[in-house]
Amino acid sequence: MSILKVSRLGHPVLRMEAQRLSPQKLGTPEIQKLIDDMMETMVEYYGVGLAAPQVHESLAIAVLESHGPRGDIPMTVLVNPDVTILGEEQIEDWEGCLSVPDFRGRVPRWNKLRVDALDRKGNRIQFTAEGFSARVIQHEFDHLKGKVYLDRMPDLKTLSHFAEFQRYWLPQAKENS
Ligand SMILES: [Zn+2]
């Protein structure tokens, strides 16, 4: 396995709609290795999600995993995901992105959704997600459509460098939670 170079804001690959994969292509050793490398890269950089365009591959693949205070997400591979919003509730919270290093900003996201996708073996999977895991899925799904979280921020005034986020925003964020 290898740790891959992460694309950063300004690279055109982050603004392209990712290509869906045929079951045949998904089964190739190249794509299976890409999925392994994406998982290793996400873990290396302490990400909770990583989409293939973030490693310069315009393909509809995302990996997710989180074991932290915001919520537990088991290691999940989503291929060709479709997302259906459930309910009308939105929650605003902080997000960061490996492709927008050293920044945090507040982003409203739908609280609940259904995911239809393929797993890495090409099996159909369907599940509902809520709260933090729904947030991570929307963030990664956006990457597959050429969007980044900055596009979803209604007010750029909360956009903060990480050190300033910790100094000025985090105490307030804790009070509010
Ligand atoms: Zn991101």
mmCIF file with all atom_site columns, N, CA and C and ligand atoms in Angstrom, residues 49-51 54 96-100 139-140 143 147-149, ligand 1:
data_model
loop_
_atom_site.group_PDB
_atom_site.id
_atom_site.type_symbol
_atom_site.label_atom_id
_atom_site.label_alt_id
_atom_site.label_comp_id
_atom_site.label_asym_id
_atom_site.label_entity_id
_atom_site.label_seq_id
_atom_site.pdbx_PDB_ins_code
_atom_site.Cartn_x
_atom_site.Cartn_y
_atom_site.Cartn_z
_atom_site.occupancy
_atom_site.B_iso_or_equiv
_atom_site.pdbx_formal_charge
_atom_site.auth_seq_id
_atom_site.auth_comp_id
_atom_site.auth_asym_id
_atom_site.auth_atom_id
_atom_site.pdbx_PDB_model_num
ATOM   1  N  N  . GLY A 1 49  ? -12.732 11.136 6.084  1.00 0.00 ? 49  GLY A N  1
ATOM   2  C  CA . GLY A 1 49  ? -13.261 10.748 4.777  1.00 0.00 ? 49  GLY A CA 1
ATOM   3  C  C  . GLY A 1 49  ? -12.286 11.193 3.708  1.00 0.00 ? 49  GLY A C  1
ATOM   4  N  N  . LEU A 1 50  ? -12.309 10.489 2.593  1.00 0.00 ? 50  LEU A N  1
ATOM   5  C  CA . LEU A 1 50  ? -11.447 10.875 1.472  1.00 0.00 ? 50  LEU A CA 1
ATOM   6  C  C  . LEU A 1 50  ? -12.128 10.413 0.187  1.00 0.00 ? 50  LEU A C  1
ATOM   7  N  N  . ALA A 1 51  ? -12.191 11.316 -0.790 1.00 0.00 ? 51  ALA A N  1
ATOM   8  C  CA . ALA A 1 51  ? -12.791 10.998 -2.077 1.00 0.00 ? 51  ALA A CA 1
ATOM   9  C  C  . ALA A 1 51  ? -11.677 10.895 -3.125 1.00 0.00 ? 51  ALA A C  1
ATOM   10 N  N  . GLN A 1 54  ? -9.602  13.660 -4.476 1.00 0.00 ? 54  GLN A N  1
ATOM   11 C  CA . GLN A 1 54  ? -8.604  14.227 -3.556 1.00 0.00 ? 54  GLN A CA 1
ATOM   12 C  C  . GLN A 1 54  ? -7.245  13.552 -3.675 1.00 0.00 ? 54  GLN A C  1
ATOM   13 N  N  . GLY A 1 96  ? -13.578 20.623 8.115  1.00 0.00 ? 96  GLY A N  1
ATOM   14 C  CA . GLY A 1 96  ? -12.284 20.878 7.514  1.00 0.00 ? 96  GLY A CA 1
ATOM   15 C  C  . GLY A 1 96  ? -12.141 19.940 6.333  1.00 0.00 ? 96  GLY A C  1
ATOM   16 N  N  . CYS A 1 97  ? -11.048 20.066 5.596  1.00 0.00 ? 97  CYS A N  1
ATOM   17 C  CA . CYS A 1 97  ? -10.866 19.257 4.397  1.00 0.00 ? 97  CYS A CA 1
ATOM   18 C  C  . CYS A 1 97  ? -9.381  19.105 4.116  1.00 0.00 ? 97  CYS A C  1
ATOM   19 N  N  . LEU A 1 98  ? -8.957  17.882 3.805  1.00 0.00 ? 98  LEU A N  1
ATOM   20 C  CA . LEU A 1 98  ? -7.540  17.652 3.510  1.00 0.00 ? 98  LEU A CA 1
ATOM   21 C  C  . LEU A 1 98  ? -7.094  18.420 2.265  1.00 0.00 ? 98  LEU A C  1
ATOM   22 N  N  . SER A 1 99  ? -8.043  18.794 1.405  1.00 0.00 ? 99  SER A N  1
ATOM   23 C  CA . SER A 1 99  ? -7.713  19.548 0.189  1.00 0.00 ? 99  SER A CA 1
ATOM   24 C  C  . SER A 1 99  ? -7.732  21.062 0.416  1.00 0.00 ? 99  SER A C  1
ATOM   25 N  N  . VAL A 1 100 ? -8.179  21.461 1.599  1.00 0.00 ? 100 VAL A N  1
ATOM   26 C  CA . VAL A 1 100 ? -8.169  22.882 1.985  1.00 0.00 ? 100 VAL A CA 1
ATOM   27 C  C  . VAL A 1 100 ? -7.426  22.935 3.320  1.00 0.00 ? 100 VAL A C  1
ATOM   28 N  N  . HIS A 1 139 ? -20.148 15.657 2.656  1.00 0.00 ? 139 HIS A N  1
ATOM   29 C  CA . HIS A 1 139 ? -18.874 16.295 2.301  1.00 0.00 ? 139 HIS A CA 1
ATOM   30 C  C  . HIS A 1 139 ? -18.167 15.505 1.197  1.00 0.00 ? 139 HIS A C  1
ATOM   31 N  N  . GLU A 1 140 ? -18.104 14.169 1.357  1.00 0.00 ? 140 GLU A N  1
ATOM   32 C  CA . GLU A 1 140 ? -17.416 13.337 0.355  1.00 0.00 ? 140 GLU A CA 1
ATOM   33 C  C  . GLU A 1 140 ? -18.219 13.259 -0.943 1.00 0.00 ? 140 GLU A C  1
ATOM   34 N  N  . HIS A 1 143 ? -17.466 16.147 -3.040 1.00 0.00 ? 143 HIS A N  1
ATOM   35 C  CA . HIS A 1 143 ? -16.194 16.019 -3.780 1.00 0.00 ? 143 HIS A CA 1
ATOM   36 C  C  . HIS A 1 143 ? -16.412 15.287 -5.107 1.00 0.00 ? 143 HIS A C  1
ATOM   37 N  N  . LYS A 1 147 ? -17.551 19.700 -5.861 1.00 0.00 ? 147 LYS A N  1
ATOM   38 C  CA . LYS A 1 147 ? -17.777 20.773 -4.887 1.00 0.00 ? 147 LYS A CA 1
ATOM   39 C  C  . LYS A 1 147 ? -16.895 20.587 -3.655 1.00 0.00 ? 147 LYS A C  1
ATOM   40 N  N  . VAL A 1 148 ? -16.597 21.685 -2.978 1.00 0.00 ? 148 VAL A N  1
ATOM   41 C  CA . VAL A 1 148 ? -15.893 21.635 -1.693 1.00 0.00 ? 148 VAL A CA 1
ATOM   42 C  C  . VAL A 1 148 ? -16.752 22.352 -0.652 1.00 0.00 ? 148 VAL A C  1
ATOM   43 N  N  . TYR A 1 149 ? -16.409 22.165 0.630  1.00 0.00 ? 149 TYR A N  1
ATOM   44 C  CA . TYR A 1 149 ? -17.301 22.675 1.679  1.00 0.00 ? 149 TYR A CA 1
ATOM   45 C  C  . TYR A 1 149 ? -17.435 24.188 1.655  1.00 0.00 ? 149 TYR A C  1
HETATM 46 ZN ZN . ZN  B 2 .   ? -12.840 17.346 1.734  1.00 0.00 ? 1   ZN  B ZN 1
#
